Short mmCIF file of C-alpha atoms in Angstrom, two decimals:
data_model
loop_
_atom_site.label_atom_id
_atom_site.label_comp_id
_atom_site.label_asym_id
_atom_site.label_seq_id
_atom_site.Cartn_x
_atom_site.Cartn_y
_atom_site.Cartn_z
CA MET A 1413 16.14 11.00 -19.57
CA ALA A 1414 19.90 11.33 -19.55
CA SER A 1415 21.86 8.82 -17.48
CA ASP A 1416 24.00 11.46 -15.72
CA SER A 1417 23.58 10.85 -12.01
CA ARG A 1418 22.89 14.55 -11.49
CA THR A 1419 19.76 14.36 -13.50
CA VAL A 1420 18.32 10.98 -12.27
CA LEU A 1421 15.31 11.61 -10.07
CA PRO A 1422 15.26 9.99 -6.58
CA HIS A 1423 13.16 6.91 -6.82
CA LEU A 1424 10.60 5.87 -4.05
CA THR A 1425 9.10 2.40 -3.60
CA PHE A 1426 5.93 2.55 -1.55
CA TYR A 1427 5.18 -0.83 0.06
CA PHE A 1428 1.61 -1.30 1.10
CA ASP A 1429 -1.10 -3.73 2.06
CA LEU A 1430 -4.64 -2.78 1.58
CA LEU A 1431 -5.30 -4.13 5.05
CA SER A 1432 -3.61 -1.22 6.63
CA PRO A 1433 -5.44 2.03 7.27
CA TYR A 1434 -2.16 3.80 7.94
CA ALA A 1435 -1.00 2.62 4.50
CA TYR A 1436 -4.07 4.20 3.07
CA LEU A 1437 -3.62 7.44 4.91
CA ALA A 1438 0.11 7.46 3.87
CA PHE A 1439 -0.82 6.90 0.17
CA GLU A 1440 -3.11 9.89 0.25
CA ARG A 1441 -0.66 12.04 2.09
CA LEU A 1442 2.47 11.27 0.22
CA PRO A 1443 2.00 13.70 -2.80
CA HIS A 1444 1.31 16.52 -0.20
CA ALA A 1445 4.34 15.60 1.89
CA LEU A 1446 6.59 15.75 -1.16
CA SER A 1447 4.98 18.73 -2.81
CA GLY A 1448 7.55 20.78 -4.74
CA LEU A 1449 10.00 17.97 -4.96
CA SER A 1450 11.06 15.93 -8.15
CA TYR A 1451 10.88 12.23 -7.63
CA SER A 1452 9.50 9.01 -9.22
CA VAL A 1453 7.51 6.49 -7.20
CA SER A 1454 6.36 2.93 -7.67
CA TYR A 1455 3.68 1.25 -5.54
CA GLN A 1456 4.49 -2.31 -4.48
CA PRO A 1457 1.69 -4.53 -2.81
CA VAL A 1458 3.01 -6.90 -0.16
CA PHE A 1459 1.26 -9.36 2.11
CA LEU A 1460 1.48 -7.75 5.65
CA PRO A 1461 0.60 -10.92 7.56
CA ALA A 1462 3.79 -12.55 5.95
CA LEU A 1463 5.90 -9.69 7.03
CA LEU A 1464 4.60 -9.86 10.70
CA GLN A 1465 5.10 -13.64 10.79
CA HIS A 1466 8.72 -13.37 9.50
CA TRP A 1467 9.66 -10.76 12.11
CA GLY A 1468 7.69 -12.51 14.96
CA GLN A 1469 5.29 -9.56 15.41
CA LYS A 1470 1.60 -9.25 16.06
CA GLY A 1471 -0.58 -6.86 14.00
CA PRO A 1472 -1.70 -3.77 16.00
CA VAL A 1473 -5.45 -4.78 15.88
CA GLU A 1474 -4.46 -8.32 17.29
CA ILE A 1475 -3.85 -6.65 20.67
CA ALA A 1476 -7.20 -5.73 22.22
CA PRO A 1477 -6.35 -2.49 23.89
CA LYS A 1478 -4.03 -1.42 20.94
CA ARG A 1479 -6.91 -2.23 18.53
CA ALA A 1480 -9.26 0.37 20.25
CA TRP A 1481 -6.49 2.99 20.22
CA VAL A 1482 -5.69 2.31 16.64
CA MET A 1483 -9.31 2.81 15.64
CA ARG A 1484 -9.57 6.16 17.44
CA HIS A 1485 -6.19 7.23 16.18
CA VAL A 1486 -6.92 6.41 12.60
CA ASP A 1487 -10.30 8.14 12.71
CA TRP A 1488 -8.71 11.25 14.07
CA LEU A 1489 -5.76 11.29 11.48
CA ALA A 1490 -8.34 10.92 8.72
CA ARG A 1491 -10.28 13.90 10.00
CA GLN A 1492 -6.96 16.00 10.31
CA GLN A 1493 -5.98 15.03 6.61
CA GLY A 1494 -9.47 15.56 5.39
CA VAL A 1495 -9.63 12.06 4.02
CA ALA A 1496 -12.82 10.02 3.79
CA LEU A 1497 -12.66 6.82 5.93
CA CYS A 1498 -15.15 3.97 6.63
CA TRP A 1499 -13.87 1.01 8.53
CA PRO A 1500 -14.81 -2.26 6.83
CA PRO A 1501 -17.44 -4.12 8.68
CA THR A 1502 -14.88 -6.94 9.44
CA HIS A 1503 -11.25 -6.00 10.19
CA PRO A 1504 -8.85 -7.54 9.86
CA PHE A 1505 -10.05 -9.25 6.62
CA ASN A 1506 -8.18 -11.35 4.10
CA PRO A 1507 -6.41 -8.86 1.74
CA LEU A 1508 -4.99 -11.48 -0.63
CA PRO A 1509 -7.62 -11.27 -3.34
CA LEU A 1510 -7.22 -7.40 -3.49
CA LEU A 1511 -3.45 -7.57 -3.38
CA ARG A 1512 -3.49 -10.04 -6.21
CA LEU A 1513 -5.83 -7.93 -8.20
CA ALA A 1514 -3.39 -4.99 -7.72
CA GLN A 1515 -0.54 -7.19 -8.95
CA ALA A 1516 -2.51 -8.52 -11.90
CA SER A 1517 -3.39 -4.80 -12.85
CA ALA A 1518 0.31 -4.06 -13.27
CA PRO A 1519 1.29 -3.49 -16.89
CA SER A 1520 3.73 -6.36 -16.94
CA VAL A 1521 4.66 -9.59 -15.04
CA GLY A 1522 6.62 -8.53 -12.00
CA GLY A 1523 5.67 -4.83 -12.59
CA THR A 1524 3.91 -2.53 -10.10
CA PRO A 1525 0.39 -1.14 -10.49
CA SER A 1526 -0.24 2.51 -11.34
CA ARG A 1527 -1.23 5.12 -8.79
CA TRP A 1528 -4.66 5.19 -10.12
CA VAL A 1529 -5.18 1.43 -9.63
CA VAL A 1530 -3.84 1.56 -6.04
CA GLU A 1531 -5.99 4.60 -5.36
CA THR A 1532 -9.04 2.81 -6.58
CA LEU A 1533 -8.26 -0.18 -4.36
CA PHE A 1534 -7.55 1.75 -1.31
CA ARG A 1535 -10.75 3.87 -1.70
CA HIS A 1536 -12.69 0.69 -2.43
CA VAL A 1537 -11.60 -0.64 0.96
CA TRP A 1538 -11.47 2.54 3.06
CA ALA A 1539 -13.63 5.30 1.60
CA GLN A 1540 -16.77 3.33 0.76
CA GLU A 1541 -19.00 1.47 3.17
CA GLY A 1542 -19.46 -2.28 2.98
CA ASP A 1543 -17.46 -5.49 2.85
CA PRO A 1544 -14.69 -4.90 0.18
CA LEU A 1545 -15.00 -8.58 -0.94
CA ALA A 1546 -18.75 -8.77 -1.13
CA PRO A 1547 -19.47 -10.46 -4.61
CA GLU A 1548 -21.27 -7.54 -6.18
CA ARG A 1549 -18.71 -4.95 -5.10
CA TRP A 1550 -15.85 -7.36 -6.10
CA THR A 1551 -17.23 -7.87 -9.54
CA SER A 1552 -17.60 -4.19 -10.02
CA LEU A 1553 -14.18 -3.44 -8.90
CA VAL A 1554 -12.59 -6.15 -11.15
CA THR A 1555 -14.71 -4.77 -14.11
CA LEU A 1556 -13.47 -1.28 -13.36
CA LEU A 1557 -9.83 -2.26 -13.22
CA ALA A 1558 -9.98 -4.81 -16.07
CA PRO A 1559 -6.62 -6.43 -15.33
CA GLN A 1560 -4.97 -7.21 -18.61
CA ARG A 1561 -2.93 -10.01 -17.25
CA ALA A 1562 -6.02 -12.04 -16.05
CA PRO A 1563 -9.16 -11.06 -17.77
CA GLU A 1564 -10.74 -14.22 -16.84
CA TRP A 1565 -11.08 -13.00 -13.28
CA LEU A 1566 -14.18 -11.00 -14.28
CA GLY A 1567 -16.96 -12.31 -12.06
CA CYS A 1568 -14.49 -14.46 -10.04
CA GLN A 1569 -14.58 -14.27 -6.20
CA ASP A 1570 -10.92 -15.45 -5.57
CA PRO A 1571 -8.27 -14.40 -8.05
CA ALA A 1572 -5.75 -16.60 -6.18
CA GLN A 1573 -5.92 -19.24 -8.87
CA GLU A 1574 -3.89 -17.15 -11.37
CA PRO A 1575 -0.27 -18.73 -10.79
CA LEU A 1576 1.74 -15.85 -12.28
CA VAL A 1577 0.03 -13.32 -10.21
CA LYS A 1578 0.26 -15.31 -6.98
CA ALA A 1579 3.93 -15.93 -7.54
CA ALA A 1580 4.52 -12.22 -8.40
CA LEU A 1581 2.99 -11.15 -5.03
CA THR A 1582 4.90 -13.79 -3.20
CA ALA A 1583 8.22 -12.72 -4.82
CA ALA A 1584 7.53 -9.08 -3.99
CA THR A 1585 6.90 -9.80 -0.33
CA GLN A 1586 10.01 -12.00 -0.19
CA GLN A 1587 12.12 -9.27 -1.89
CA ALA A 1588 10.69 -6.62 0.71
CA LEU A 1589 11.67 -8.98 3.58
CA ALA A 1590 15.14 -9.20 2.22
CA CYS A 1591 15.31 -5.29 2.07
CA GLY A 1592 14.44 -5.26 5.65
CA VAL A 1593 10.73 -4.22 5.44
CA PHE A 1594 8.92 -5.14 8.54
CA GLY A 1595 5.59 -3.34 8.29
CA VAL A 1596 3.42 -1.07 6.18
CA PRO A 1597 3.50 1.61 4.93
CA THR A 1598 7.24 1.59 4.14
CA VAL A 1599 8.89 3.98 1.69
CA GLU A 1600 12.26 2.79 0.33
CA VAL A 1601 14.61 5.48 -1.13
CA GLY A 1602 17.76 4.04 -2.27
CA GLU A 1603 18.93 1.79 0.54
CA ARG A 1604 16.99 3.63 3.27
CA LEU A 1605 13.66 2.58 4.58
CA PHE A 1606 11.12 4.91 6.23
CA TRP A 1607 8.30 3.24 8.20
CA GLY A 1608 4.93 4.63 8.99
CA LEU A 1609 2.66 7.55 8.16
CA ASP A 1610 4.66 9.77 10.46
CA SER A 1611 7.91 9.13 8.50
CA LEU A 1612 6.80 11.03 5.46
CA GLY A 1613 8.38 14.25 6.68
CA MET A 1614 11.66 12.39 6.88
CA VAL A 1615 11.15 11.04 3.39
CA ALA A 1616 10.81 14.56 2.18
CA ASP A 1617 13.91 15.73 3.99
CA TYR A 1618 15.85 12.84 2.56
CA VAL A 1619 14.71 13.47 -0.97
CA THR A 1620 15.68 17.15 -0.51
CA GLU A 1621 19.10 16.12 0.59
CA LEU A 1622 19.59 13.95 -2.43
CA ALA A 1623 18.49 16.62 -4.82
CA ALA A 1624 20.91 19.08 -3.16
CA ASP A 1625 23.75 16.49 -3.54
CA ARG A 1626 22.96 15.98 -7.22
CA SER A 1627 22.80 19.70 -8.00
#
């Protein structure tokens, strides 16, 4: 692709944690929200509890009345979007093994996983019944993704022992914090951040504006 700024596609970074049902719904919604627009996108896993701790926030499901509301709201949103959704039997759960699996499935150290990898992980957690970290389900998931950076994970319950993968996820989370990311889902376009499922319309408008400026 030519380097002329008029032809460079707007690039989006989609920050997510597999723990978040809103991130799952935003991931599924993103192509529809930006339909007809030209852009590129990368999917960056981050550790949501570290973001919340840094900014001194509680997760929505840590507040009892809000937890009940979030579950009703997410169920309604999924029906509105026509997206399959099954709450994991335990929520919140520890997302680190899954996030590190996403990171390990990226094509290079410090790279980001493909949309197919992220889709597979999100649907493993949110579109299928059962504990996402149950040994049999975990083994099948790792076999399916076959991460090239850590093939020895096959059959392992905790991929956290792979130092490069662990460091890559930590670095990505710290980089997100440095950019001002405080929650997920967050979409970064240039220097602007858009937080939440309900911000995807704003993302579409901004990408449209960028395209108009470059035409």
